[in-house]
PDB file of C-alpha atoms and ligand atoms in Angstrom:
ATOM      1  CA  MET A   1     -10.669   4.721  12.961  1.00  0.00           C
ATOM      2  CA  ARG A   2      -8.443   2.371  14.904  1.00  0.00           C
ATOM      3  CA  ILE A   3      -7.722   3.507  18.456  1.00  0.00           C
ATOM      4  CA  GLU A   4      -3.925   3.397  18.013  1.00  0.00           C
ATOM      5  CA  ARG A   5      -4.275   5.799  15.100  1.00  0.00           C
ATOM      6  CA  ILE A   6      -5.410   8.545  17.507  1.00  0.00           C
ATOM      7  CA  PHE A   7      -1.891   8.546  18.925  1.00  0.00           C
ATOM      8  CA  GLU A   8       0.195   8.741  15.792  1.00  0.00           C
ATOM      9  CA  ILE A   9       3.669   9.700  16.958  1.00  0.00           C
ATOM     10  CA  ARG A  10       6.592   9.176  14.609  1.00  0.00           C
ATOM     11  CA  THR A  11       9.454  11.427  15.679  1.00  0.00           C
ATOM     12  CA  MET A  12      11.315  12.168  18.907  1.00  0.00           C
ATOM     13  CA  ARG A  13      10.485  15.826  18.292  1.00  0.00           C
ATOM     14  CA  GLN A  14       6.765  14.969  18.649  1.00  0.00           C
ATOM     15  CA  VAL A  15       7.580  13.000  21.821  1.00  0.00           C
ATOM     16  CA  TYR A  16       9.355  15.993  23.415  1.00  0.00           C
ATOM     17  CA  LYS A  17       6.648  18.453  22.332  1.00  0.00           C
ATOM     18  CA  LEU A  18       3.831  16.328  23.784  1.00  0.00           C
ATOM     19  CA  MET A  19       5.923  15.662  26.889  1.00  0.00           C
ATOM     20  CA  ALA A  20       6.132  19.428  27.477  1.00  0.00           C
ATOM     21  CA  VAL A  21       2.376  19.861  26.951  1.00  0.00           C
ATOM     22  CA  VAL A  22       1.516  16.984  29.318  1.00  0.00           C
ATOM     23  CA  THR A  23       3.930  18.348  31.949  1.00  0.00           C
ATOM     24  CA  VAL A  24       2.400  21.835  31.777  1.00  0.00           C
ATOM     25  CA  PHE A  25      -1.061  20.337  32.360  1.00  0.00           C
ATOM     26  CA  ALA A  26       0.211  18.071  35.127  1.00  0.00           C
ATOM     27  CA  VAL A  27       1.554  21.124  36.946  1.00  0.00           C
ATOM     28  CA  LEU A  28      -1.290  23.530  36.194  1.00  0.00           C
ATOM     29  CA  ILE A  29      -4.116  21.227  37.311  1.00  0.00           C
ATOM     30  CA  PRO A  30      -3.000  20.723  40.996  1.00  0.00           C
ATOM     31  CA  VAL A  31      -1.779  24.324  41.270  1.00  0.00           C
ATOM     32  CA  ALA A  32      -5.114  25.640  39.953  1.00  0.00           C
ATOM     33  CA  THR A  33      -6.973  23.269  42.288  1.00  0.00           C
ATOM     34  CA  PHE A  34      -5.024  24.561  45.296  1.00  0.00           C
ATOM     35  CA  ALA A  35      -5.679  28.122  44.139  1.00  0.00           C
ATOM     36  CA  LEU A  36      -9.472  27.659  44.031  1.00  0.00           C
ATOM     37  CA  PRO A  37     -10.153  28.278  47.781  1.00  0.00           C
ATOM     38  CA  PHE A  38      -8.592  31.721  47.307  1.00  0.00           C
ATOM     39  CA  PHE A  39     -11.931  32.864  45.846  1.00  0.00           C
ATOM     40  CA  HIS A  40     -13.627  31.822  49.079  1.00  0.00           C
ATOM     41  CA  TYR A  41     -11.077  32.786  51.758  1.00  0.00           C
ATOM     42  CA  GLY A  42      -9.463  35.725  49.941  1.00  0.00           C
ATOM     43  CA  GLU A  43      -6.218  37.267  51.275  1.00  0.00           C
ATOM     44  CA  ARG A  44      -6.112  34.973  54.333  1.00  0.00           C
ATOM     45  CA  TYR A  45      -5.475  31.983  52.053  1.00  0.00           C
ATOM     46  CA  ILE A  46      -2.405  33.387  50.267  1.00  0.00           C
ATOM     47  CA  ARG A  47       0.130  32.088  52.822  1.00  0.00           C
ATOM     48  CA  PHE A  48      -1.270  28.558  52.807  1.00  0.00           C
ATOM     49  CA  PHE A  49      -1.313  28.583  49.003  1.00  0.00           C
ATOM     50  CA  ALA A  50       2.323  29.735  48.856  1.00  0.00           C
ATOM     51  CA  ILE A  51       3.294  26.655  50.875  1.00  0.00           C
ATOM     52  CA  ALA A  52       0.965  24.206  49.061  1.00  0.00           C
ATOM     53  CA  ALA A  53       1.983  25.442  45.626  1.00  0.00           C
ATOM     54  CA  ILE A  54       5.582  24.293  46.113  1.00  0.00           C
ATOM     55  CA  PRO A  55       4.889  20.524  46.307  1.00  0.00           C
ATOM     56  CA  ALA A  56       1.943  20.925  43.878  1.00  0.00           C
ATOM     57  CA  THR A  57       4.432  22.233  41.309  1.00  0.00           C
ATOM     58  CA  LEU A  58       7.522  20.195  42.142  1.00  0.00           C
ATOM     59  CA  ILE A  59       5.965  16.720  42.411  1.00  0.00           C
ATOM     60  CA  PRO A  60       4.287  16.669  38.958  1.00  0.00           C
ATOM     61  CA  LEU A  61       7.295  18.494  37.514  1.00  0.00           C
ATOM     62  CA  LEU A  62       9.574  15.661  38.627  1.00  0.00           C
ATOM     63  CA  ILE A  63       7.257  12.706  37.984  1.00  0.00           C
ATOM     64  CA  THR A  64       5.443  13.625  34.746  1.00  0.00           C
ATOM     65  CA  PRO A  65       8.327  14.048  32.243  1.00  0.00           C
ATOM     66  CA  PRO A  66       9.845  10.551  32.668  1.00  0.00           C
ATOM     67  CA  ILE A  67       6.435   8.829  32.721  1.00  0.00           C
ATOM     68  CA  ALA A  68       5.206  10.852  29.725  1.00  0.00           C
ATOM     69  CA  PHE A  69       8.473  10.123  27.913  1.00  0.00           C
ATOM     70  CA  ILE A  70       8.115   6.352  28.386  1.00  0.00           C
ATOM     71  CA  ILE A  71       4.445   6.255  27.371  1.00  0.00           C
ATOM     72  CA  LEU A  72       4.816   8.606  24.371  1.00  0.00           C
ATOM     73  CA  ASN A  73       7.889   6.729  23.196  1.00  0.00           C
ATOM     74  CA  LEU A  74       5.890   3.474  23.330  1.00  0.00           C
ATOM     75  CA  PHE A  75       3.251   5.126  21.123  1.00  0.00           C
ATOM     76  CA  ARG A  76       6.034   6.215  18.750  1.00  0.00           C
ATOM     77  CA  ILE A  77       7.414   2.676  18.510  1.00  0.00           C
ATOM     78  CA  GLN A  78       3.894   1.322  17.993  1.00  0.00           C
ATOM     79  CA  THR A  79       3.115   3.832  15.215  1.00  0.00           C
ATOM     80  CA  LEU A  80       6.367   3.017  13.409  1.00  0.00           C
ATOM     81  CA  THR A  81       5.708  -0.714  13.750  1.00  0.00           C
ATOM     82  CA  ILE A  82       2.178  -0.350  12.329  1.00  0.00           C
ATOM     83  CA  ASP A  83       3.601   1.751   9.455  1.00  0.00           C
ATOM     84  CA  LYS A  84       6.073  -1.025   8.701  1.00  0.00           C
ATOM     85  CA  VAL A  85       3.455  -3.788   8.828  1.00  0.00           C
ATOM     86  CA  ASP A  86       1.102  -1.672   6.678  1.00  0.00           C
ATOM     87  CA  HIS A  87       3.883  -1.311   4.134  1.00  0.00           C
ATOM     88  CA  TYR A  88       4.497  -5.074   4.024  1.00  0.00           C
ATOM     89  CA  VAL A  89       0.775  -5.704   3.630  1.00  0.00           C
ATOM     90  CA  ARG A  90       0.444  -3.160   0.821  1.00  0.00           C
ATOM     91  CA  TYR A  91       3.628  -3.390  -1.210  1.00  0.00           C
ATOM     92  CA  ASP A  92       5.454  -6.323  -2.723  1.00  0.00           C
ATOM     93  CA  THR A  93       8.957  -6.259  -1.259  1.00  0.00           C
ATOM     94  CA  LEU A  94      10.724  -7.359  -4.456  1.00  0.00           C
ATOM     95  CA  THR A  95       9.027  -5.205  -7.074  1.00  0.00           C
ATOM     96  CA  GLY A  96       7.433  -2.368  -5.086  1.00  0.00           C
ATOM     97  CA  VAL A  97       4.027  -2.795  -6.733  1.00  0.00           C
ATOM     98  CA  LEU A  98       0.905  -3.591  -4.686  1.00  0.00           C
ATOM     99  CA  THR A  99       0.491  -6.977  -3.064  1.00  0.00           C
ATOM    100  CA  ARG A 100      -2.232  -9.277  -4.328  1.00  0.00           C
ATOM    101  CA  ALA A 101      -4.537  -8.646  -1.360  1.00  0.00           C
ATOM    102  CA  TYR A 102      -4.112  -4.879  -1.477  1.00  0.00           C
ATOM    103  CA  LEU A 103      -4.542  -4.716  -5.266  1.00  0.00           C
ATOM    104  CA  LEU A 104      -7.768  -6.716  -5.089  1.00  0.00           C
ATOM    105  CA  GLY A 105      -9.030  -4.572  -2.187  1.00  0.00           C
ATOM    106  CA  LYS A 106      -8.309  -1.322  -4.024  1.00  0.00           C
ATOM    107  CA  THR A 107      -9.778  -2.727  -7.244  1.00  0.00           C
ATOM    108  CA  ARG A 108     -12.971  -3.647  -5.397  1.00  0.00           C
ATOM    109  CA  ASP A 109     -13.196  -0.057  -4.111  1.00  0.00           C
ATOM    110  CA  ALA A 110     -12.827   1.284  -7.659  1.00  0.00           C
ATOM    111  CA  LEU A 111     -15.234  -1.163  -9.324  1.00  0.00           C
ATOM    112  CA  SER A 112     -18.329   1.053  -9.186  1.00  0.00           C
ATOM    113  CA  SER A 113     -17.021   3.205 -12.043  1.00  0.00           C
ATOM    114  CA  GLY A 114     -16.146   0.122 -14.116  1.00  0.00           C
ATOM    115  CA  GLY A 115     -12.818  -0.554 -15.763  1.00  0.00           C
ATOM    116  CA  ALA A 116     -10.630  -3.291 -17.158  1.00  0.00           C
ATOM    117  CA  PHE A 117      -8.579  -5.988 -15.453  1.00  0.00           C
ATOM    118  CA  LEU A 118      -5.333  -7.072 -17.089  1.00  0.00           C
ATOM    119  CA  MET A 119      -3.518 -10.229 -16.131  1.00  0.00           C
ATOM    120  CA  ILE A 120       0.131 -10.177 -17.134  1.00  0.00           C
ATOM    121  CA  ASP A 121       2.351 -13.246 -17.062  1.00  0.00           C
ATOM    122  CA  ALA A 122       6.044 -13.447 -17.945  1.00  0.00           C
ATOM    123  CA  ASP A 123       6.811 -15.771 -20.852  1.00  0.00           C
ATOM    124  CA  HIS A 124       9.104 -18.770 -20.327  1.00  0.00           C
ATOM    125  CA  PHE A 125      10.179 -17.377 -16.988  1.00  0.00           C
ATOM    126  CA  LYS A 126      11.239 -20.721 -15.622  1.00  0.00           C
ATOM    127  CA  ALA A 127      13.851 -20.949 -18.380  1.00  0.00           C
ATOM    128  CA  ILE A 128      15.318 -17.585 -17.261  1.00  0.00           C
ATOM    129  CA  ASN A 129      15.702 -18.885 -13.722  1.00  0.00           C
ATOM    130  CA  ASP A 130      17.110 -22.197 -14.906  1.00  0.00           C
ATOM    131  CA  THR A 131      19.612 -20.616 -17.296  1.00  0.00           C
ATOM    132  CA  HIS A 132      20.703 -17.492 -15.436  1.00  0.00           C
ATOM    133  CA  GLY A 133      19.793 -18.136 -11.818  1.00  0.00           C
ATOM    134  CA  HIS A 134      17.186 -16.852  -9.401  1.00  0.00           C
ATOM    135  CA  ASP A 135      18.846 -13.453  -8.876  1.00  0.00           C
ATOM    136  CA  ILE A 136      18.614 -12.591 -12.563  1.00  0.00           C
ATOM    137  CA  GLY A 137      15.025 -13.871 -12.418  1.00  0.00           C
ATOM    138  CA  ASP A 138      14.371 -11.396  -9.624  1.00  0.00           C
ATOM    139  CA  GLU A 139      15.878  -8.582 -11.704  1.00  0.00           C
ATOM    140  CA  ALA A 140      13.586  -9.585 -14.545  1.00  0.00           C
ATOM    141  CA  LEU A 141      10.553  -9.370 -12.232  1.00  0.00           C
ATOM    142  CA  LYS A 142      11.644  -5.878 -11.185  1.00  0.00           C
ATOM    143  CA  ARG A 143      11.935  -4.922 -14.854  1.00  0.00           C
ATOM    144  CA  ILE A 144       8.360  -6.113 -15.513  1.00  0.00           C
ATOM    145  CA  ALA A 145       7.132  -3.947 -12.634  1.00  0.00           C
ATOM    146  CA  GLU A 146       9.084  -0.969 -14.043  1.00  0.00           C
ATOM    147  CA  VAL A 147       7.528  -1.492 -17.456  1.00  0.00           C
ATOM    148  CA  LEU A 148       4.046  -1.596 -15.933  1.00  0.00           C
ATOM    149  CA  ARG A 149       4.671   1.619 -14.017  1.00  0.00           C
ATOM    150  CA  LYS A 150       6.222   3.321 -17.026  1.00  0.00           C
ATOM    151  CA  GLY A 151       3.664   2.158 -19.565  1.00  0.00           C
ATOM    152  CA  LEU A 152       0.464   2.843 -17.633  1.00  0.00           C
ATOM    153  CA  THR A 153      -1.291   5.980 -16.463  1.00  0.00           C
ATOM    154  CA  THR A 154      -0.923   7.040 -12.840  1.00  0.00           C
ATOM    155  CA  ASP A 155      -4.458   5.949 -11.894  1.00  0.00           C
ATOM    156  CA  ALA A 156      -3.728   2.337 -12.904  1.00  0.00           C
ATOM    157  CA  LEU A 157      -3.652  -0.073  -9.958  1.00  0.00           C
ATOM    158  CA  ILE A 158      -0.634  -2.328 -10.407  1.00  0.00           C
ATOM    159  CA  GLY A 159       0.030  -5.385  -8.278  1.00  0.00           C
ATOM    160  CA  ARG A 160       1.851  -8.697  -8.155  1.00  0.00           C
ATOM    161  CA  LEU A 161      -0.612 -11.555  -8.050  1.00  0.00           C
ATOM    162  CA  GLY A 162       2.107 -14.070  -7.224  1.00  0.00           C
ATOM    163  CA  GLY A 163       5.254 -15.555  -8.803  1.00  0.00           C
ATOM    164  CA  GLU A 164       5.774 -14.015 -12.237  1.00  0.00           C
ATOM    165  CA  GLU A 165       2.164 -12.959 -12.624  1.00  0.00           C
ATOM    166  CA  PHE A 166       0.999  -9.367 -12.300  1.00  0.00           C
ATOM    167  CA  GLY A 167      -2.466  -7.804 -12.224  1.00  0.00           C
ATOM    168  CA  VAL A 168      -3.551  -4.355 -13.329  1.00  0.00           C
ATOM    169  CA  PHE A 169      -6.875  -2.608 -12.923  1.00  0.00           C
ATOM    170  CA  LEU A 170      -7.558   0.368 -15.151  1.00  0.00           C
ATOM    171  CA  PRO A 171     -10.402   2.276 -13.452  1.00  0.00           C
ATOM    172  CA  GLY A 172     -13.091   3.444 -15.869  1.00  0.00           C
ATOM    173  CA  ALA A 173     -11.253   2.062 -18.921  1.00  0.00           C
ATOM    174  CA  SER A 174     -13.204   1.035 -22.034  1.00  0.00           C
ATOM    175  CA  ASP A 175     -12.352  -2.068 -24.077  1.00  0.00           C
ATOM    176  CA  THR A 176     -10.419   0.014 -26.610  1.00  0.00           C
ATOM    177  CA  GLU A 177      -8.430   1.656 -23.805  1.00  0.00           C
ATOM    178  CA  ALA A 178      -7.691  -1.733 -22.251  1.00  0.00           C
ATOM    179  CA  VAL A 179      -6.526  -3.102 -25.584  1.00  0.00           C
ATOM    180  CA  ALA A 180      -4.371  -0.008 -26.226  1.00  0.00           C
ATOM    181  CA  ALA A 181      -2.783  -0.416 -22.779  1.00  0.00           C
ATOM    182  CA  ALA A 182      -2.115  -4.128 -23.340  1.00  0.00           C
ATOM    183  CA  GLU A 183      -0.663  -3.449 -26.762  1.00  0.00           C
ATOM    184  CA  SER A 184       1.704  -0.750 -25.527  1.00  0.00           C
ATOM    185  CA  LEU A 185       2.760  -2.910 -22.549  1.00  0.00           C
ATOM    186  CA  CYS A 186       3.666  -5.841 -24.804  1.00  0.00           C
ATOM    187  CA  LYS A 187       5.653  -3.489 -27.036  1.00  0.00           C
ATOM    188  CA  LEU A 188       7.434  -1.737 -24.164  1.00  0.00           C
ATOM    189  CA  MET A 189       8.248  -5.076 -22.526  1.00  0.00           C
ATOM    190  CA  ARG A 190       9.735  -6.356 -25.755  1.00  0.00           C
ATOM    191  CA  GLU A 191      12.044  -3.321 -25.841  1.00  0.00           C
ATOM    192  CA  GLU A 192      12.905  -3.161 -22.147  1.00  0.00           C
ATOM    193  CA  GLY A 193      13.170  -6.927 -21.781  1.00  0.00           C
ATOM    194  CA  LYS A 194      15.895  -7.453 -24.364  1.00  0.00           C
ATOM    195  CA  VAL A 195      18.774  -6.992 -21.918  1.00  0.00           C
ATOM    196  CA  ILE A 196      18.337  -7.269 -18.152  1.00  0.00           C
ATOM    197  CA  ALA A 197      21.240  -7.128 -15.678  1.00  0.00           C
ATOM    198  CA  GLY A 198      23.655  -7.422 -18.611  1.00  0.00           C
ATOM    199  CA  LYS A 199      22.048 -10.649 -19.881  1.00  0.00           C
ATOM    200  CA  GLU A 200      20.293 -10.986 -23.202  1.00  0.00           C
ATOM    201  CA  LEU A 201      17.019 -12.377 -21.917  1.00  0.00           C
ATOM    202  CA  GLY A 202      14.546 -11.256 -24.556  1.00  0.00           C
ATOM    203  CA  LEU A 203      11.850 -11.249 -21.883  1.00  0.00           C
ATOM    204  CA  THR A 204       8.282 -10.817 -23.083  1.00  0.00           C
ATOM    205  CA  VAL A 205       4.866 -10.979 -21.441  1.00  0.00           C
ATOM    206  CA  SER A 206       1.456 -12.333 -22.357  1.00  0.00           C
ATOM    207  CA  ILE A 207      -1.638 -10.423 -21.293  1.00  0.00           C
ATOM    208  CA  GLY A 208      -5.266 -11.347 -20.758  1.00  0.00           C
ATOM    209  CA  CYS A 209      -7.767  -8.475 -20.489  1.00  0.00           C
ATOM    210  CA  ALA A 210     -11.372  -8.389 -19.345  1.00  0.00           C
ATOM    211  CA  LEU A 211     -13.758  -5.501 -19.004  1.00  0.00           C
ATOM    212  CA  HIS A 212     -15.582  -5.379 -15.689  1.00  0.00           C
ATOM    213  CA  ARG A 213     -19.347  -5.382 -16.017  1.00  0.00           C
ATOM    214  CA  ASP A 214     -21.741  -4.434 -13.221  1.00  0.00           C
ATOM    215  CA  GLU A 215     -23.487  -7.792 -13.259  1.00  0.00           C
ATOM    216  CA  ASN A 216     -20.196  -9.641 -12.714  1.00  0.00           C
ATOM    217  CA  THR A 217     -18.192 -10.086  -9.544  1.00  0.00           C
ATOM    218  CA  LEU A 218     -14.529  -9.132  -9.499  1.00  0.00           C
ATOM    219  CA  GLU A 219     -13.695 -12.847  -9.284  1.00  0.00           C
ATOM    220  CA  LYS A 220     -15.614 -13.469 -12.505  1.00  0.00           C
ATOM    221  CA  THR A 221     -13.818 -10.596 -14.264  1.00  0.00           C
ATOM    222  CA  ILE A 222     -10.452 -11.948 -13.128  1.00  0.00           C
ATOM    223  CA  LYS A 223     -11.422 -15.406 -14.317  1.00  0.00           C
ATOM    224  CA  LEU A 224     -12.249 -13.959 -17.739  1.00  0.00           C
ATOM    225  CA  ALA A 225      -8.900 -12.154 -17.846  1.00  0.00           C
ATOM    226  CA  ASP A 226      -7.224 -15.433 -16.879  1.00  0.00           C
ATOM    227  CA  SER A 227      -8.978 -17.284 -19.705  1.00  0.00           C
ATOM    228  CA  ALA A 228      -7.849 -14.594 -22.134  1.00  0.00           C
ATOM    229  CA  LEU A 229      -4.302 -14.955 -20.778  1.00  0.00           C
ATOM    230  CA  TYR A 230      -4.503 -18.708 -21.291  1.00  0.00           C
ATOM    231  CA  HIS A 231      -5.377 -18.122 -24.941  1.00  0.00           C
ATOM    232  CA  ALA A 232      -2.545 -15.616 -25.322  1.00  0.00           C
ATOM    233  CA  LYS A 233      -0.129 -18.232 -23.969  1.00  0.00           C
ATOM    234  CA  HIS A 234      -1.424 -21.038 -26.099  1.00  0.00           C
ATOM    235  CA  SER A 235      -1.448 -19.084 -29.321  1.00  0.00           C
ATOM    236  CA  GLY A 236       2.242 -18.242 -29.100  1.00  0.00           C
ATOM    237  CA  ARG A 237       2.905 -15.807 -26.172  1.00  0.00           C
ATOM    238  CA  ASP A 238       4.132 -12.173 -26.390  1.00  0.00           C
ATOM    239  CA  ARG A 239       0.587 -11.061 -27.196  1.00  0.00           C
ATOM    240  CA  TYR A 240      -2.689 -10.127 -25.581  1.00  0.00           C
ATOM    241  CA  PHE A 241      -6.302 -11.210 -25.785  1.00  0.00           C
ATOM    242  CA  LEU A 242      -9.441  -9.446 -24.713  1.00  0.00           C
ATOM    243  CA  ALA A 243     -12.187 -11.525 -23.149  1.00  0.00           C
ATOM    244  CA  GLU A 244     -15.675 -10.285 -23.696  1.00  0.00           C
ATOM    245  CA  ALA A 245     -18.691 -11.615 -21.884  1.00  0.00           C
ATOM    246  CA  THR A 246     -21.875  -9.948 -23.129  1.00  0.00           C
ATOM    247  CA  ASP A 247     -25.516 -10.251 -22.013  1.00  0.00           C
ATOM    248  CA  THR A 248     -26.475 -12.297 -25.039  1.00  0.00           C
ATOM    249  CA  MET A 249     -23.289 -14.303 -25.108  1.00  0.00           C
ATOM    250  CA  PRO A 250     -21.990 -14.885 -21.587  1.00  0.00           C
ATOM    251  CA  ALA A 251     -19.374 -17.263 -22.903  1.00  0.00           C
ATOM    252  CA  LEU A 252     -15.901 -16.050 -23.574  1.00  0.00           C
ATOM    253  CA  ILE A 253     -15.388 -14.333 -26.891  1.00  0.00           C
ATOM    254  CA  LEU A 254     -11.800 -13.729 -27.717  1.00  0.00           C
ATOM    255  CA  LYS A 255     -10.610 -10.983 -29.909  1.00  0.00           C
ATOM    256  CA  ASP A 256      -7.415 -12.271 -31.401  1.00  0.00           C
ATOM    257  CA  ARG A 257      -5.221  -9.235 -31.177  1.00  0.00           C
ATOM    258  CA  MET A 258      -1.652 -10.032 -31.942  1.00  0.00           C
ATOM    259  CA  ALA A 259       0.659  -7.558 -30.361  1.00  0.00           C
ATOM    260  CA  GLY A 260       3.122  -6.235 -32.841  1.00  0.00           C
TER     261      GLY A 260
HETATM  262  P1  GH3 B   1       4.803 -19.551 -19.391  1.00  0.00           P
HETATM  263  O1  GH3 B   1       5.368 -18.817 -20.548  1.00  0.00           O
HETATM  264  O2  GH3 B   1       3.860 -20.622 -19.797  1.00  0.00           O
HETATM  265  O3  GH3 B   1       4.191 -18.645 -18.395  1.00  0.00           O
HETATM  266  O4  GH3 B   1       6.008 -20.312 -18.721  1.00  0.00           O
HETATM  267  P2  GH3 B   1       6.767 -19.928 -17.379  1.00  0.00           P
HETATM  268  O5  GH3 B   1       8.071 -20.653 -17.405  1.00  0.00           O
HETATM  269  O6  GH3 B   1       6.819 -18.455 -17.209  1.00  0.00           O
HETATM  270  O7  GH3 B   1       5.747 -20.453 -16.297  1.00  0.00           O
HETATM  271  P3  GH3 B   1       5.896 -21.371 -15.061  1.00  0.00           P
HETATM  272  O8  GH3 B   1       4.665 -21.173 -14.267  1.00  0.00           O
HETATM  273  O9  GH3 B   1       6.235 -22.766 -15.498  1.00  0.00           O
HETATM  274  O10 GH3 B   1       7.132 -20.788 -14.274  1.00  0.00           O
HETATM  275  C1  GH3 B   1       7.057 -19.704 -13.457  1.00  0.00           C
HETATM  276  C2  GH3 B   1       8.370 -19.585 -12.757  1.00  0.00           C
HETATM  277  O11 GH3 B   1       8.452 -18.388 -12.012  1.00  0.00           O
HETATM  278  C3  GH3 B   1       8.618 -20.702 -11.775  1.00  0.00           C
HETATM  279  C4  GH3 B   1       9.174 -20.033 -10.545  1.00  0.00           C
HETATM  280  O12 GH3 B   1      10.396 -20.592 -10.154  1.00  0.00           O
HETATM  281  C5  GH3 B   1       9.398 -18.616 -10.985  1.00  0.00           C
HETATM  282  N1  GH3 B   1       9.200 -17.664  -9.902  1.00  0.00           N
HETATM  283  C6  GH3 B   1       8.090 -17.465  -9.165  1.00  0.00           C
HETATM  284  N2  GH3 B   1       8.291 -16.489  -8.256  1.00  0.00           N
HETATM  285  C7  GH3 B   1       9.582 -16.076  -8.415  1.00  0.00           C
HETATM  286  C8  GH3 B   1      10.399 -15.103  -7.766  1.00  0.00           C
HETATM  287  O13 GH3 B   1       9.976 -14.387  -6.834  1.00  0.00           O
HETATM  288  N3  GH3 B   1      11.674 -14.950  -8.203  1.00  0.00           N
HETATM  289  C9  GH3 B   1      12.173 -15.702  -9.234  1.00  0.00           C
HETATM  290  N4  GH3 B   1      13.416 -15.495  -9.622  1.00  0.00           N
HETATM  291  N5  GH3 B   1      11.439 -16.642  -9.842  1.00  0.00           N
HETATM  292  C10 GH3 B   1      10.164 -16.816  -9.452  1.00  0.00           C
HETATM  293 MG1   MG B   2       4.962 -17.387 -16.981  1.00  0.00          MG
HETATM  294 MG1   MG B   3       2.546 -17.918 -14.272  1.00  0.00          MG
END
């Protein structure tokens, strides 16, 4: 646990609450300390205590609230800043899906139960930018992210690997599940990509899938998915391929699965 996380303060309400608690302690501690000799001197001490208790109460009562307010408010600002930075680190600002680094980190955490990695790349995206402008291109990227969210189960890890390339990890998925997911994504994209921001774009995606195997690293699995994507691109786009590396045949075997 990071030290700053011990002092998670987000609202002014929390600041005022903690300020009250700190002030109560700041007053009680000196007052209780001055009261201690009472147990030794008994009744004779009461008059001295009555006098000592006034500054012992007033001084911390005046000093503590402003100091506590400043310090607690600094913690509040720090917590909110860390939240903001965390958000930038985790989520892609344009599409709202995970960033590359966060997707790969979360995928690594989920690898022990196996699964499938899907690499999704927009087809002829440069032409969309060139013809309709960068803003429409951005809308198209948002649409791809929407399709991924809509077409996949909630446990799927969805991220933007960079540019117009997205990555998905399906924890625990078998090859048939990966293929079914890729097939439905291609189909959904074909439907949802027809018209974007009022423009007839006919946007499609190509997908490369690879099943993660225990003996492979995540990098190797991603490389396999990338090779499958390459084949999907070079055999016509708007389709998916599944890469399979087996014990007996570590080379890439491609199942030609036309989406359609
Ligand atoms: P292919 O079907 O082979 O994938 O062709 P492509 O045109 O999609 O591929 P290419 O890699 O040539 O072009 C990718 C384009 O994506 C180029 C780049 O300008 C665009 N791009 C990358 N990031 C963004 C972005 O954040 N917004 C927009 N609008 N365009 C982006
Ligand atoms: Mg592309
Ligand atoms: Mg690309």
